[in-house]
JSON list of C-alpha atoms in Angstrom, two decimals:
[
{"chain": "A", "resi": 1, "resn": "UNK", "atom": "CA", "xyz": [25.95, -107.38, 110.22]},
{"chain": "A", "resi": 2, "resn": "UNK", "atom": "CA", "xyz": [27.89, -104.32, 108.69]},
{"chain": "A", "resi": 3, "resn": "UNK", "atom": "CA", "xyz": [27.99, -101.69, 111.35]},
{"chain": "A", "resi": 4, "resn": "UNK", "atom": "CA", "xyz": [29.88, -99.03, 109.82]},
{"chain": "A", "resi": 5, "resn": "UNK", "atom": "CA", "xyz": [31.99, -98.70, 106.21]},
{"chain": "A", "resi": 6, "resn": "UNK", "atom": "CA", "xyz": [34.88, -100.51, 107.30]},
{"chain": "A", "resi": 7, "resn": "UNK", "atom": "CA", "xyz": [33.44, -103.85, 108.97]},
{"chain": "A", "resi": 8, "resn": "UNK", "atom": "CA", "xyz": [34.47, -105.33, 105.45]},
{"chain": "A", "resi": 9, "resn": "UNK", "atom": "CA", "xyz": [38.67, -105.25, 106.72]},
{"chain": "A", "resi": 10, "resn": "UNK", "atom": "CA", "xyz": [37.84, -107.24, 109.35]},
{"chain": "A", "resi": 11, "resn": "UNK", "atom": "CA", "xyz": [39.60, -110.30, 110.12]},
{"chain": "A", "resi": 12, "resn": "UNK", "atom": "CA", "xyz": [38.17, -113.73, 109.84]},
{"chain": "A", "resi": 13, "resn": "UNK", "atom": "CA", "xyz": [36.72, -115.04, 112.76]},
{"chain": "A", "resi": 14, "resn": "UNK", "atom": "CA", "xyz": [38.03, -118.60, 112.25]},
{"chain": "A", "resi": 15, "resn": "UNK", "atom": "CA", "xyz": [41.39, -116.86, 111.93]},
{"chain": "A", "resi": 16, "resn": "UNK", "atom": "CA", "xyz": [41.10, -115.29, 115.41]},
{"chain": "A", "resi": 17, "resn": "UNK", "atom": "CA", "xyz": [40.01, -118.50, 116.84]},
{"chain": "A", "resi": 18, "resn": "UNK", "atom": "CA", "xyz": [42.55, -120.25, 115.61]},
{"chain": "A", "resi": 19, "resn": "UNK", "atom": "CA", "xyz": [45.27, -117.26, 117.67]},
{"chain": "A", "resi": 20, "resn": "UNK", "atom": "CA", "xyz": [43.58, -117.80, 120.73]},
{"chain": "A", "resi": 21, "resn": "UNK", "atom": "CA", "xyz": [45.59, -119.49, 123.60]},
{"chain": "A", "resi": 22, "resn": "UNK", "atom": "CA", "xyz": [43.69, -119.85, 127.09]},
{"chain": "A", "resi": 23, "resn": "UNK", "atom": "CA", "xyz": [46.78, -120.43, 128.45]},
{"chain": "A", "resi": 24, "resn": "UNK", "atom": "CA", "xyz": [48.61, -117.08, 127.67]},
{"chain": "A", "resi": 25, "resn": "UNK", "atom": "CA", "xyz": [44.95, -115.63, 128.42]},
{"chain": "A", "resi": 26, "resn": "UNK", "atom": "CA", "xyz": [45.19, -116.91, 132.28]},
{"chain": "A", "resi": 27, "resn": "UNK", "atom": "CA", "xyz": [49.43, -116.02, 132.28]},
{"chain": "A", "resi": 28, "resn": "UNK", "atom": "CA", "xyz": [48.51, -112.99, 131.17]},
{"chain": "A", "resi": 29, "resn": "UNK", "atom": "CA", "xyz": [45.26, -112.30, 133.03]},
{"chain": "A", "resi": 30, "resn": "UNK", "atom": "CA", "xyz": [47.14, -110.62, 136.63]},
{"chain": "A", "resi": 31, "resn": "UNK", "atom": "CA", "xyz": [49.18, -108.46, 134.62]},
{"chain": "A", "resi": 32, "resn": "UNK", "atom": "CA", "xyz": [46.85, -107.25, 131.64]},
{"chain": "A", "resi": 33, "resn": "UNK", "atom": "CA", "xyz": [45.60, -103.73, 133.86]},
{"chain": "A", "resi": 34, "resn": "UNK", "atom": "CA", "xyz": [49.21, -103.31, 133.84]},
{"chain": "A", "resi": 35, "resn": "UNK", "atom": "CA", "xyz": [50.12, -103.82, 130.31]},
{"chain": "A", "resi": 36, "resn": "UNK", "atom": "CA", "xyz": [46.84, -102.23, 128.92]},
{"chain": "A", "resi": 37, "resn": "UNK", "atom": "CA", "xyz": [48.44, -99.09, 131.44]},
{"chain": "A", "resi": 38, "resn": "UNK", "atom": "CA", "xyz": [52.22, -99.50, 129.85]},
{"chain": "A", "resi": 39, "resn": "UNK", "atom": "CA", "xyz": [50.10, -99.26, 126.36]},
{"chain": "A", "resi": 40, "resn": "UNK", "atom": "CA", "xyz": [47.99, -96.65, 126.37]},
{"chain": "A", "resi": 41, "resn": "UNK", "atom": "CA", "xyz": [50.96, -94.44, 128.49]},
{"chain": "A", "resi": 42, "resn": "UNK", "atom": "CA", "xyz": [53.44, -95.68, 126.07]},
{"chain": "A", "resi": 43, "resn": "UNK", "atom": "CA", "xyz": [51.44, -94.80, 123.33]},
{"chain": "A", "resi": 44, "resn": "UNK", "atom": "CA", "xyz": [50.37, -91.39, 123.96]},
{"chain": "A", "resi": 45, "resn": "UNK", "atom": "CA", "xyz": [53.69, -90.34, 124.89]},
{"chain": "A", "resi": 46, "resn": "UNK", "atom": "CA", "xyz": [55.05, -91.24, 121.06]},
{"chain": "A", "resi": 47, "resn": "UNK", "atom": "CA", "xyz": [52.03, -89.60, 119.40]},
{"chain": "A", "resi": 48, "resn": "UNK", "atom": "CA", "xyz": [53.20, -86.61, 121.38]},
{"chain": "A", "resi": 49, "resn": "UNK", "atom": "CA", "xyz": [56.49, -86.58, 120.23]},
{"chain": "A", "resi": 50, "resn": "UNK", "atom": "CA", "xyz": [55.75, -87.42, 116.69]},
{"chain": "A", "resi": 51, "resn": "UNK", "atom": "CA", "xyz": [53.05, -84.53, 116.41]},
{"chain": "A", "resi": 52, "resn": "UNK", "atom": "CA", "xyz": [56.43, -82.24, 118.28]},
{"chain": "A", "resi": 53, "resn": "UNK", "atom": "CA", "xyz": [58.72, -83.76, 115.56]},
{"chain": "A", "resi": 54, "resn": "UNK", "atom": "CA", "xyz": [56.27, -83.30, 112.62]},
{"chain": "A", "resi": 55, "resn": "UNK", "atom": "CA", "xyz": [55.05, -79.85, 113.41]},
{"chain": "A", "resi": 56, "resn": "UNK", "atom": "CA", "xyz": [58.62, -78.85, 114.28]},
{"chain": "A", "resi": 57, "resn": "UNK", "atom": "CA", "xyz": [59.90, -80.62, 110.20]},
{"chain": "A", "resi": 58, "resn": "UNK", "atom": "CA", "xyz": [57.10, -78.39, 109.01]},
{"chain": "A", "resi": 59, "resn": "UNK", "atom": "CA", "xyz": [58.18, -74.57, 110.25]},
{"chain": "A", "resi": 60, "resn": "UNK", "atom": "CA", "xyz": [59.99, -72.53, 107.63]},
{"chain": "A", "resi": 61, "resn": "UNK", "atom": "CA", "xyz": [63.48, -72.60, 109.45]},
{"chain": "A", "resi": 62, "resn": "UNK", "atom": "CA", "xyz": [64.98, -72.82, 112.65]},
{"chain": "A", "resi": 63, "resn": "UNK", "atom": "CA", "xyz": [67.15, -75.19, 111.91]},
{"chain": "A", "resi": 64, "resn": "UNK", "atom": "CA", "xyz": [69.19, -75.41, 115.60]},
{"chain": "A", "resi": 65, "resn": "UNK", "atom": "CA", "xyz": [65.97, -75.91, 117.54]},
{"chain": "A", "resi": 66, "resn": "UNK", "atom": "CA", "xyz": [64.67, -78.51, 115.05]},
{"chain": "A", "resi": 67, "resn": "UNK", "atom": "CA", "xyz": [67.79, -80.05, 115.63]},
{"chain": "A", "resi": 68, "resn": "UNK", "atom": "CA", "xyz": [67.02, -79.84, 119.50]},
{"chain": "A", "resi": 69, "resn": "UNK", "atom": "CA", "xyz": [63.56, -81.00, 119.23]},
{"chain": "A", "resi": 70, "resn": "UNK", "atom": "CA", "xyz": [64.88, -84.43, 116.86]},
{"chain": "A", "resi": 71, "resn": "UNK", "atom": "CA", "xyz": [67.30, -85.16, 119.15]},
{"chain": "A", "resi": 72, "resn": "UNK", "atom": "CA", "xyz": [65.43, -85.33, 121.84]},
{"chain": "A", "resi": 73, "resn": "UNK", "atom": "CA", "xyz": [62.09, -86.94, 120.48]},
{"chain": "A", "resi": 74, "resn": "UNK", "atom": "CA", "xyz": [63.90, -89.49, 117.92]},
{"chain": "A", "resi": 75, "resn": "UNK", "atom": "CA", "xyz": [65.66, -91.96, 120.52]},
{"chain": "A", "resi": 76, "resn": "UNK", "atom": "CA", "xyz": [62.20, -91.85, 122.37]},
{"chain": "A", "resi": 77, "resn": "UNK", "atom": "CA", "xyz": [59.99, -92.07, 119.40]},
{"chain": "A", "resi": 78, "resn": "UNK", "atom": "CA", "xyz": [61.77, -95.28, 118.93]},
{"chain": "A", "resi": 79, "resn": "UNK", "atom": "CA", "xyz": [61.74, -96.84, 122.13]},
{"chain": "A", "resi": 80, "resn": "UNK", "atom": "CA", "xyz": [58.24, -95.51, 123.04]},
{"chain": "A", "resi": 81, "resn": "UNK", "atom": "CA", "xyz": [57.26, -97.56, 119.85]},
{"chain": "A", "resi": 82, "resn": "UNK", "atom": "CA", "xyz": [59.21, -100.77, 120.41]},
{"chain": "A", "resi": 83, "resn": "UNK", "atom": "CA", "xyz": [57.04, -100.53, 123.91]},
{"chain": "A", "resi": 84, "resn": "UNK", "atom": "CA", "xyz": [53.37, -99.60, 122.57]},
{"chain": "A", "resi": 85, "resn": "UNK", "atom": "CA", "xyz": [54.31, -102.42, 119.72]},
{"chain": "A", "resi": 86, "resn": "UNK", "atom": "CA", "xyz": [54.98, -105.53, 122.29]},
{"chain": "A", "resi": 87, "resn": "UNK", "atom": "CA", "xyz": [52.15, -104.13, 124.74]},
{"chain": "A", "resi": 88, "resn": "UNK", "atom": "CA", "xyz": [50.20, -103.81, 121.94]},
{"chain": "A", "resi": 89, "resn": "UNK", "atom": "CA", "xyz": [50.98, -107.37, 120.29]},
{"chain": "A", "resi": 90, "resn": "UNK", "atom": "CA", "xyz": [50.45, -108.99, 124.50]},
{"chain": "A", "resi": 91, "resn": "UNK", "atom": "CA", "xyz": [47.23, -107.40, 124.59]},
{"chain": "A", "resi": 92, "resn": "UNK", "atom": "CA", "xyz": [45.93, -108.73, 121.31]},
{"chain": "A", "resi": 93, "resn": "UNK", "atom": "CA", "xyz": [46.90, -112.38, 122.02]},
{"chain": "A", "resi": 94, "resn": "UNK", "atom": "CA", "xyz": [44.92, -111.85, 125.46]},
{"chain": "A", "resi": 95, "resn": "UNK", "atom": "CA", "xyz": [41.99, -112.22, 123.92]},
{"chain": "A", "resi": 96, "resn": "UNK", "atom": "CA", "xyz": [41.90, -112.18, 120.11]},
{"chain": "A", "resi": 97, "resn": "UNK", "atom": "CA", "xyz": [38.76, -113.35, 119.16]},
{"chain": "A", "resi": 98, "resn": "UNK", "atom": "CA", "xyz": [36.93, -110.06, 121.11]},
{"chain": "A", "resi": 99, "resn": "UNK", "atom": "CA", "xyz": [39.77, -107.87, 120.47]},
{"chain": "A", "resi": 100, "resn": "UNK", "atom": "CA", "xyz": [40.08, -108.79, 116.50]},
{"chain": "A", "resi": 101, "resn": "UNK", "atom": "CA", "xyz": [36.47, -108.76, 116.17]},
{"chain": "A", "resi": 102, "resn": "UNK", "atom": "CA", "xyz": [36.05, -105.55, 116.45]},
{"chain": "A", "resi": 103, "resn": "UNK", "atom": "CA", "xyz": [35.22, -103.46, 113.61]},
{"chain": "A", "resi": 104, "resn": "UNK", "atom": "CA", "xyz": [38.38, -100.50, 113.68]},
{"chain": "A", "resi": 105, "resn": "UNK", "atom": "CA", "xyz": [41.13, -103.18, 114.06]},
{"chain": "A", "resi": 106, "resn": "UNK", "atom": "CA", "xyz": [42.14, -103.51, 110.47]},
{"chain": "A", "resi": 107, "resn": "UNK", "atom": "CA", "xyz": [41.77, -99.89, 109.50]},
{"chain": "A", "resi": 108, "resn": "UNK", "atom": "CA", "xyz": [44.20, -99.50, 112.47]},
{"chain": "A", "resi": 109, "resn": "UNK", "atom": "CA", "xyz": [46.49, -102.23, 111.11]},
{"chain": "A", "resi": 110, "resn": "UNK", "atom": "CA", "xyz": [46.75, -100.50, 107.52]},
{"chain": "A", "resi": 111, "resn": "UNK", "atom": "CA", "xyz": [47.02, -97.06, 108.58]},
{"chain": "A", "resi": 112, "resn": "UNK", "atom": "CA", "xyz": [50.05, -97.88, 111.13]},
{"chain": "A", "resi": 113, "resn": "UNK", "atom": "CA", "xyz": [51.69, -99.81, 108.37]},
{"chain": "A", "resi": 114, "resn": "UNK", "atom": "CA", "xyz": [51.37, -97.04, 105.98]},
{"chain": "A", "resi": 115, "resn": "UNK", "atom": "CA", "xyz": [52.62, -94.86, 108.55]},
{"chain": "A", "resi": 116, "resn": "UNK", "atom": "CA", "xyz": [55.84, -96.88, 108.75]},
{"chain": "A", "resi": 117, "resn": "UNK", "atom": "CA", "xyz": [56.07, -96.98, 105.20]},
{"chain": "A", "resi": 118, "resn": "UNK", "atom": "CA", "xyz": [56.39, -92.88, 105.45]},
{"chain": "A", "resi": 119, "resn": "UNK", "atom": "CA", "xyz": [58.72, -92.90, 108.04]},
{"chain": "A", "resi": 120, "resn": "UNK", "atom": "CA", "xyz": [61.16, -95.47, 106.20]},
{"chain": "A", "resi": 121, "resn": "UNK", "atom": "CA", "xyz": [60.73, -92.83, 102.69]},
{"chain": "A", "resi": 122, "resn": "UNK", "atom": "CA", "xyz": [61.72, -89.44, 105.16]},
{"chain": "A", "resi": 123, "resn": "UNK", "atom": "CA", "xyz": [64.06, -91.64, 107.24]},
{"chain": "A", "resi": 124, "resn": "UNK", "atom": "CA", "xyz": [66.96, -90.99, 105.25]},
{"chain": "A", "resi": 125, "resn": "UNK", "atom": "CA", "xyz": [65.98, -87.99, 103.37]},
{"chain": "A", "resi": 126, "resn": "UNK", "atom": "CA", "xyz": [64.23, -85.69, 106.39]},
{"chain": "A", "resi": 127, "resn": "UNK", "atom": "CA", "xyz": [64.51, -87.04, 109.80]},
{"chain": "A", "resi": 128, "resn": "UNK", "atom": "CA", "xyz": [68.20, -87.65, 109.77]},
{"chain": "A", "resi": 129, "resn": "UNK", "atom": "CA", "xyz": [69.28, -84.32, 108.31]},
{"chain": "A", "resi": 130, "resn": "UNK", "atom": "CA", "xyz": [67.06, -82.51, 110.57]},
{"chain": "A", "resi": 131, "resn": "UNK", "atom": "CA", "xyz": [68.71, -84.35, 113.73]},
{"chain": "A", "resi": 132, "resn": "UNK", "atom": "CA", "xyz": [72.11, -83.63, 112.15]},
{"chain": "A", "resi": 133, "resn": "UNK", "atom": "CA", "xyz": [70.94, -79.78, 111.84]},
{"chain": "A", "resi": 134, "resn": "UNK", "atom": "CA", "xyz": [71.21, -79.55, 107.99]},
{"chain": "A", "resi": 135, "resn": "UNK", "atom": "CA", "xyz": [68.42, -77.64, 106.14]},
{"chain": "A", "resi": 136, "resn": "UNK", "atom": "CA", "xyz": [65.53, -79.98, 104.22]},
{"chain": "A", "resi": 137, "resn": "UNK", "atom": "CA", "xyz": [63.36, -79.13, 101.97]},
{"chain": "A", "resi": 138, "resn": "UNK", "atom": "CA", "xyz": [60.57, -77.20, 103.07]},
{"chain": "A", "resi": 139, "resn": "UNK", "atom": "CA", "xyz": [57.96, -78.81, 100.84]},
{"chain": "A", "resi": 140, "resn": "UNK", "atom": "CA", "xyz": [59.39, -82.24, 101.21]},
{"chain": "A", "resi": 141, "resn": "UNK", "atom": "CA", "xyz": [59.75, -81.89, 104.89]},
{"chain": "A", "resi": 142, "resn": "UNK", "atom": "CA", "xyz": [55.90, -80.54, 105.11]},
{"chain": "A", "resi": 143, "resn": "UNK", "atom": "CA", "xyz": [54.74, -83.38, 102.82]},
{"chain": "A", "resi": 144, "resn": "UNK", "atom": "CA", "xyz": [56.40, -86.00, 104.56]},
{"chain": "A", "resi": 145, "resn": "UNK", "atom": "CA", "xyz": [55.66, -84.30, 108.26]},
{"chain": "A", "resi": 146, "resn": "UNK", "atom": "CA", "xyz": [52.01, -84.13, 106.76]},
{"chain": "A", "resi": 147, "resn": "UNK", "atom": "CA", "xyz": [51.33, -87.10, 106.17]},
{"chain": "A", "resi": 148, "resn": "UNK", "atom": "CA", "xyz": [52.90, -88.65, 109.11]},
{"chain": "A", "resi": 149, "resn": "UNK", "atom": "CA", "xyz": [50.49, -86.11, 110.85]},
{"chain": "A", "resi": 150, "resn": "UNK", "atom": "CA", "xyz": [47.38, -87.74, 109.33]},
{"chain": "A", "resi": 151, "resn": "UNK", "atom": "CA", "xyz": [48.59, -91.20, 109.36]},
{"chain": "A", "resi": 152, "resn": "UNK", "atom": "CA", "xyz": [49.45, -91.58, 113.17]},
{"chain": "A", "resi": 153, "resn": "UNK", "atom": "CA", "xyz": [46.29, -89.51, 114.06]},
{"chain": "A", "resi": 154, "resn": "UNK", "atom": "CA", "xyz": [44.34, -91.74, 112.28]},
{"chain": "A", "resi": 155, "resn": "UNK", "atom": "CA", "xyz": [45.92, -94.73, 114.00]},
{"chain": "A", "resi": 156, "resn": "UNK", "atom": "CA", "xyz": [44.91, -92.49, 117.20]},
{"chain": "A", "resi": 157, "resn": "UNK", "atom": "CA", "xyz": [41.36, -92.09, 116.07]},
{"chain": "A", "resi": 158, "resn": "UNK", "atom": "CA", "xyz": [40.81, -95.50, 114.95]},
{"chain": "A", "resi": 159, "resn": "UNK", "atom": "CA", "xyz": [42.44, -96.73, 118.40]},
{"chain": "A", "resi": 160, "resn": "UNK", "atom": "CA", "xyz": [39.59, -94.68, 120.23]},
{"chain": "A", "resi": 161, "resn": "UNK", "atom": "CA", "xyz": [36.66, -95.96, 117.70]},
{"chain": "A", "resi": 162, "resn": "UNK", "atom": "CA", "xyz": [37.95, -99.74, 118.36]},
{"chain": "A", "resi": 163, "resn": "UNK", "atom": "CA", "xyz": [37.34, -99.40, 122.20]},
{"chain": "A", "resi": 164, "resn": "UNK", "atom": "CA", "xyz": [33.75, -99.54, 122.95]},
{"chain": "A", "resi": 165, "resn": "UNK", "atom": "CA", "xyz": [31.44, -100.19, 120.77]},
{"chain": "A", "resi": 166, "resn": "UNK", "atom": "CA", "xyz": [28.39, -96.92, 119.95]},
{"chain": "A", "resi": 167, "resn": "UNK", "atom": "CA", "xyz": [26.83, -95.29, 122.94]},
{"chain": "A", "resi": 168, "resn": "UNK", "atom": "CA", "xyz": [23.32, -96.03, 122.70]},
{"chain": "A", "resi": 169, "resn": "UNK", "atom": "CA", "xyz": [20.70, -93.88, 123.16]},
{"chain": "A", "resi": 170, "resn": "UNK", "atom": "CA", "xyz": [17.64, -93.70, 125.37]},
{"chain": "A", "resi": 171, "resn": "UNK", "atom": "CA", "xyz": [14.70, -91.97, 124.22]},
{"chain": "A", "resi": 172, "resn": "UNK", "atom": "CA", "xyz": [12.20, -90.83, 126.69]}
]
């Protein structure tokens, strides 16, 4: 049953079965409040620092306190990442046939991949310059900051549509 316009990315169900491991399922089964915490903390703390980063790539100049802001949020961004990643990849392999079967997983998938895909393209040509405090193009910095913008709040969005399924409604 198709329940919404992207049900056709999901991933084969034999596929998931085929992931699933009852024994990392009961290793993991104390700790998964825990790591579903780390997640979801981890997460939203490197959404917030790559909408600070983008929205401070896409101002006109201020070059010193975009310098300020990169410093700060680029170590972070990284590590925050490397965290919501592994929590991310332990929480899938708790339980991947319920977790993959959901209908917002793949559209996740592709939009975080093409969101890495746009930070390796402004890696070298926007987000190191603006760390180092040397002026970037304006356009290029907005384009790339842009899209980054759309990409990871999609990832966000998608995230939220993948973790309950549709309220349903009563009528009286």
């Amino acid at each position: 049953m198709i329940s919404h316009p992207l049900a056709f990315m999901r991933l084969p169900y034999d596929l998931l079965v085929a992931m699933d491991s009852r024994m990392f399922h009961f290793w993991m089964q104390p700790v998964h409040y825990l790591v579903r915490m780390v997640h979801i903390i981890a997460m939203s703390v490197f959404f917030g620092m790559d909408v600070l980063f983008d929205l401070s790539l896409m101002r006109r100049d201020y070059q010193a306190e975009r310098a300020v802001v990169a410093r700060l949020a680029f170590w972070w961004a990284h590590w925050l990442f490397a965290v919501t990643m592994v929590s991310g990849v332990l929480l899938f392999f708790y339980d991947p046939v319920h977790i993959g079967s959901r209908g917002y997983l793949s559209p996740k998938l592709l939009l975080m991949t093409l969101a890495l895909v746009n930070a390796g393209v402004c890696h070298g040509a926007l987000y190191i310059p603006a760390i180092r405090g040397q002026p970037i193009s304006l356009v290029r910095a907005r384009i790339g900051a842009g899209v980054s913008l759309v990409l990871w709040t999609g990832v966000i969005i998608m995230s939220c549509l993948n973790s309950e399924g549709v309220p349903k409604v009563f009528l009286r």
